[in-house]
Amino acid sequence: MTDRYAVIGNPIAHSKSPLIHAEFARQTGQDLNYTSLLAPLDAFARCVREFQAAGGKGLNVTVPFKQEAWKLATRLTPRAELAQAVNTLKFEGEAILGDNTDGAGLVRDISANLGFAIQGKRILLMGAGGAARGVILPLLEQRPALFAIANRTPARAHELARLFLPHGELCSGDYASLAGQHFDLVINATSSSLHDELPPLPDKVFASGSLAYDMMYGKGLTPFLQFAQTNGAAQLADGLGMLVEQAAESFFLWRGVRPDTRPVMAMLKSL
Ligand code: ATR
């Protein structure tokens, strides 16, 4: 019987995950079916249980349910535990394993696809919401020279820095506190691009040879990437690669097979 998977969220109509996983399955010869599932805002847990009871093998979880998925999982990987957010569920009989592949997807896109070695570099992560929190541990594991978290509301950045302190050295503050500092890798994990806005970054924040990475993606450059382009960043990337890489990590968790992400990325770029 064909194994069933889906991405669950609200809204969900524009998700690229079904397309990505269909390509992975075709490429690796895996017999699976991957659809999208719109869950009512107050019925996430019920929808997950119905999918599981109907024989579903796993789910990807997207906005706004990642924290609920974290609570629903009966077992968590360490990276999901710390992220307090789950984007991948794997059903194991009655049990539900929760993982978070976002950070691993980001690290893989930066290091393997963009050819940027994170070890020994100075990282600035902008934002202190769920998106930022989900990527901190995998980034710290790459052993950067410095890891700074900046947020409009500095208390939230301080809270994240405290939480992750056992895993590496972090500093935190608002955007004004970045004055005079330069970073090799600047990652936008805020939702500012969604509103066509830009965090108030000092214009000298990009070190020579730096990579500016926006976890959002869309047509054309986001306001952050436009700013980076005019203020000395050497390389620009949006979150499309991260999207495909986090999907590949989920696929690997479910199927034990690692798909080739490059042709899938090329396909998405050509759409
Ligand atoms: P998500 O789960 O997508 O991270 P979130 O928890 O609402 O969503 O967090 C959104 C993040 O984007 C926060 O860090 C927010 O800053 P505040 O904590 O100060 O609210 C940040 N953000 C949103 N719009 C922004 C803007 N225009 N400029 C700077 N930061 C912004």
Coordinates of C-alpha atoms and ligand atoms in Angstrom, one line a residue:
M1 CA 0.0 0.0 0.0
T2 CA 1.2 3.5 -0.8
D3 CA 2.4 5.4 2.3
R4 CA 0.6 8.6 3.1
Y5 CA 2.2 11.9 4.2
A6 CA 0.9 15.5 4.2
V7 CA 1.7 19.1 5.2
I8 CA -0.7 20.5 7.7
G9 CA -1.3 24.2 8.2
N10 CA -3.7 27.1 7.9
P11 CA -3.6 28.6 5.3
I12 CA -2.1 25.8 3.2
A13 CA -3.2 26.2 -0.4
H14 CA 0.1 27.8 -1.5
S15 CA 2.4 25.3 0.1
K16 CA 5.2 24.0 -2.2
S17 CA 5.8 21.0 0.0
P18 CA 3.5 18.6 -2.0
L19 CA 5.4 19.5 -5.2
I20 CA 8.8 19.1 -3.5
H21 CA 8.0 15.7 -1.9
A22 CA 6.5 14.4 -5.1
E23 CA 9.8 15.2 -6.8
F24 CA 11.8 13.5 -4.0
A25 CA 9.6 10.4 -4.2
R26 CA 9.9 10.2 -8.0
Q27 CA 13.6 10.7 -7.9
T28 CA 14.3 8.1 -5.2
G29 CA 11.6 5.6 -6.4
Q30 CA 9.8 5.7 -3.0
D31 CA 6.1 4.7 -3.1
L32 CA 4.4 7.5 -1.3
N33 CA 1.6 10.0 -1.6
Y34 CA 2.0 13.5 -0.2
T35 CA -0.9 16.0 0.0
S36 CA -1.9 19.1 1.9
L37 CA -4.2 19.3 4.8
L38 CA -6.1 22.5 5.9
A39 CA -6.7 22.2 9.7
P40 CA -9.2 24.5 11.3
L41 CA -7.4 26.9 13.7
D42 CA -9.0 25.2 16.8
A43 CA -8.7 21.6 15.6
F44 CA -5.1 20.8 14.9
A45 CA -4.7 17.9 17.3
R46 CA -8.0 16.3 16.0
C47 CA -6.8 16.5 12.4
V48 CA -3.4 15.0 13.2
R49 CA -5.0 12.1 15.1
E50 CA -7.5 11.5 12.3
F51 CA -4.7 11.4 9.7
Q52 CA -2.7 9.0 12.0
A53 CA -5.7 6.7 12.6
A54 CA -6.3 6.5 8.8
G55 CA -2.8 5.1 8.4
G56 CA -0.8 8.2 7.7
K57 CA 2.9 7.8 8.3
G58 CA 4.0 11.4 8.9
L59 CA 3.2 15.1 8.6
N60 CA 5.0 18.3 8.0
V61 CA 3.7 21.1 10.2
T62 CA 3.6 24.7 9.2
V63 CA 2.2 28.1 10.4
P64 CA 0.5 28.4 12.8
F65 CA 0.7 25.0 14.4
K66 CA 4.5 24.3 15.0
Q67 CA 4.2 25.0 18.8
E68 CA 1.0 22.9 19.1
A69 CA 2.8 20.1 17.3
W70 CA 5.6 20.4 19.8
K71 CA 3.1 19.8 22.6
L72 CA 1.4 17.0 20.8
A73 CA 4.5 14.9 20.1
T74 CA 5.0 12.0 22.6
R75 CA 8.8 12.0 21.9
L76 CA 11.0 14.9 20.7
T77 CA 14.5 15.1 19.1
P78 CA 16.8 17.3 21.2
R79 CA 16.8 20.0 18.5
A80 CA 13.0 20.1 18.5
E81 CA 12.9 20.1 22.2
L82 CA 15.0 23.2 22.4
A83 CA 13.3 24.9 19.5
Q84 CA 9.9 24.4 21.2
A85 CA 8.6 24.0 17.7
V86 CA 8.1 20.9 15.5
N87 CA 7.9 20.9 11.7
T88 CA 8.0 17.1 11.2
L89 CA 5.9 14.4 12.8
K90 CA 6.6 10.7 12.3
F91 CA 4.0 8.2 13.5
E92 CA 5.3 5.1 15.1
G93 CA 2.3 3.0 16.1
E94 CA 0.5 5.1 18.7
A95 CA 3.6 7.2 19.4
I96 CA 4.3 10.5 17.7
L97 CA 8.0 11.6 17.1
G98 CA 8.4 15.3 16.8
D99 CA 11.5 16.8 15.0
N100 CA 12.5 20.2 13.7
T101 CA 14.4 20.1 10.5
D102 CA 14.4 23.9 9.8
G103 CA 17.8 24.6 11.3
A104 CA 19.4 21.7 9.7
G105 CA 17.9 22.8 6.4
L106 CA 19.3 26.3 6.8
V107 CA 22.8 25.1 7.7
R108 CA 22.8 22.7 4.8
D109 CA 21.7 25.4 2.4
I110 CA 24.4 27.8 3.6
S111 CA 27.2 25.3 3.8
A112 CA 26.5 22.8 1.0
N113 CA 24.6 24.8 -1.6
L114 CA 26.1 28.3 -1.1
G115 CA 29.5 27.0 -0.2
F116 CA 29.8 29.2 2.9
A117 CA 31.7 27.6 5.9
I118 CA 30.0 28.8 9.1
Q119 CA 32.8 27.6 11.5
G120 CA 34.8 30.5 12.9
K121 CA 32.6 33.1 11.3
R122 CA 30.7 36.0 13.0
I123 CA 26.9 35.4 12.9
L124 CA 24.1 37.9 13.4
L125 CA 20.7 36.4 13.7
M126 CA 17.8 39.0 13.5
G127 CA 14.6 38.1 15.2
A128 CA 13.6 36.3 18.4
G129 CA 10.3 34.6 17.4
G130 CA 9.7 30.9 16.5
A131 CA 11.6 31.1 13.2
A132 CA 14.8 32.4 15.0
R133 CA 14.5 29.9 17.8
G134 CA 14.2 26.9 15.5
V135 CA 17.6 27.6 13.9
I136 CA 19.9 28.6 16.8
L137 CA 21.1 25.1 17.9
P138 CA 22.1 23.8 14.5
L139 CA 23.9 27.1 13.8
L140 CA 25.8 27.0 17.2
E141 CA 26.8 23.4 16.4
Q142 CA 28.8 24.8 13.5
R143 CA 31.0 26.6 16.0
P144 CA 30.9 30.2 14.8
A145 CA 33.4 32.6 16.3
L146 CA 30.6 34.9 17.5
F147 CA 26.8 34.5 17.7
A148 CA 24.7 37.7 18.2
I149 CA 20.9 37.8 18.3
A150 CA 19.3 41.2 17.6
N151 CA 15.6 41.9 18.1
R152 CA 13.3 45.0 18.0
T153 CA 12.2 44.0 21.5
P154 CA 15.6 43.2 23.1
A155 CA 14.1 41.3 26.1
R156 CA 13.1 38.5 23.7
A157 CA 16.6 38.3 22.3
H158 CA 18.1 38.2 25.9
E159 CA 15.7 35.4 26.7
L160 CA 16.8 33.3 23.8
A161 CA 20.5 34.0 24.6
R162 CA 19.9 32.7 28.1
L163 CA 18.1 29.6 26.9
F164 CA 20.8 28.6 24.5
L165 CA 23.8 29.6 26.7
P166 CA 24.6 26.0 27.7
H167 CA 25.1 25.2 24.0
G168 CA 27.4 28.1 23.1
E169 CA 28.3 31.7 23.7
L170 CA 25.7 34.2 22.6
C171 CA 25.2 37.9 22.9
S172 CA 21.9 39.7 22.5
G173 CA 20.5 43.2 22.2
D174 CA 18.5 45.6 20.0
Y175 CA 19.6 46.9 16.6
A176 CA 21.2 50.0 17.9
S177 CA 23.6 47.8 20.0
L178 CA 25.1 46.5 16.7
A179 CA 26.6 49.9 15.8
G180 CA 30.3 49.5 14.9
Q181 CA 30.1 45.7 14.6
H182 CA 30.6 43.6 11.4
F183 CA 29.3 40.2 10.7
D184 CA 30.2 37.5 8.1
L185 CA 26.8 35.9 8.0
V186 CA 23.6 38.0 8.6
I187 CA 20.4 36.0 8.8
N188 CA 16.9 37.6 8.7
A189 CA 14.6 35.4 10.8
T190 CA 12.1 38.2 11.4
S191 CA 8.7 38.4 9.7
S192 CA 9.6 41.9 8.5
S193 CA 9.9 40.9 4.8
L194 CA 6.3 39.7 4.9
H195 CA 5.2 43.3 5.6
D196 CA 7.7 44.7 3.1
E197 CA 9.7 46.2 5.9
L198 CA 13.3 46.1 7.1
P199 CA 14.7 45.8 10.6
P200 CA 16.7 49.0 11.5
L201 CA 20.2 47.6 10.8
P202 CA 23.2 49.8 10.9
D203 CA 24.5 50.1 7.3
K204 CA 28.1 49.0 8.2
V205 CA 27.0 45.6 9.5
F206 CA 28.2 43.5 6.6
A207 CA 31.9 42.4 6.7
S208 CA 33.7 42.0 3.5
G209 CA 32.9 38.6 1.9
S210 CA 29.7 38.4 4.0
L211 CA 26.6 36.4 3.2
A212 CA 23.1 38.0 3.7
Y213 CA 20.4 35.3 4.1
D214 CA 16.7 36.0 4.3
M215 CA 14.7 33.0 5.5
M216 CA 11.7 34.4 3.6
Y217 CA 11.5 34.0 -0.2
G218 CA 9.4 35.4 -3.0
K219 CA 9.7 37.0 -6.4
G220 CA 12.7 39.4 -6.5
L221 CA 14.8 40.6 -3.6
T222 CA 13.3 41.2 -0.1
P223 CA 13.8 44.6 1.5
F224 CA 16.6 43.1 3.6
L225 CA 18.4 41.6 0.6
Q226 CA 18.1 44.9 -1.2
F227 CA 19.6 46.7 1.8
A228 CA 22.4 44.0 1.9
Q229 CA 23.1 44.5 -1.8
T230 CA 23.6 48.2 -1.4
N231 CA 25.6 47.9 1.8
G232 CA 28.4 45.6 0.9
A233 CA 27.2 42.0 1.4
A234 CA 29.1 39.8 -1.0
Q235 CA 26.5 37.1 -1.4
L236 CA 22.7 37.2 -1.2
A237 CA 20.3 34.2 -0.6
D238 CA 16.6 33.9 0.1
G239 CA 14.9 31.0 1.9
L240 CA 14.0 28.8 -1.1
G241 CA 17.1 26.6 -0.5
M242 CA 16.2 26.3 3.2
L243 CA 12.7 25.3 2.2
V244 CA 13.9 22.4 0.0
E245 CA 16.6 21.3 2.4
Q246 CA 14.3 21.1 5.4
A247 CA 12.0 19.1 3.3
A248 CA 14.9 16.7 2.4
E249 CA 15.7 16.3 6.1
S250 CA 12.1 15.4 6.8
F251 CA 12.1 13.0 3.9
F252 CA 15.2 11.4 5.2
L253 CA 13.7 11.0 8.7
W254 CA 10.7 9.3 7.2
R255 CA 12.2 7.2 4.5
G256 CA 15.9 6.8 5.4
V257 CA 16.9 8.0 1.9
R258 CA 18.4 11.4 1.2
P259 CA 17.1 13.0 -2.0
D260 CA 19.1 15.2 -4.4
T261 CA 17.9 18.7 -3.7
R262 CA 19.6 20.6 -6.5
P263 CA 17.2 19.6 -9.4
V264 CA 14.2 20.4 -7.1
M265 CA 15.6 23.8 -6.3
A266 CA 16.2 24.5 -10.0
M267 CA 12.6 23.4 -10.8
L268 CA 11.1 25.7 -8.2
K269 CA 13.2 28.6 -9.4
S270 CA 12.0 28.1 -12.9
L271 CA 8.3 28.3 -11.9
Ligands
ATR1 P1 7.8 33.8 13.8 O1 7.3 32.6 14.4 O2 7.6 33.9 12.3 O3 9.3 34.1 14.2 P2 6.9 35.8 15.7 O4 7.1 34.9 16.8 O5 5.7 36.7 15.6 O6 6.9 35.0 14.3 O7 8.2 36.7 15.5 C1 8.4 37.7 14.6 C2 9.7 38.3 14.7 O8 9.9 39.3 13.7 C3 10.0 39.0 16.0 O9 11.4 38.8 16.3 C4 9.6 40.4 15.7 O10 10.2 41.4 16.5 P3 9.6 41.7 18.0 O11 9.9 40.5 18.8 O12 10.2 42.9 18.4 O13 8.1 41.8 17.7 C5 10.2 40.5 14.3 N1 9.7 41.6 13.4 C6 8.5 41.6 12.8 N2 8.4 42.7 12.1 C7 9.5 43.4 12.2 C8 10.0 44.7 11.7 N3 9.3 45.4 10.9 N4 11.2 45.1 12.1 C9 12.0 44.3 12.9 N5 11.6 43.1 13.4 C10 10.4 42.7 13.1

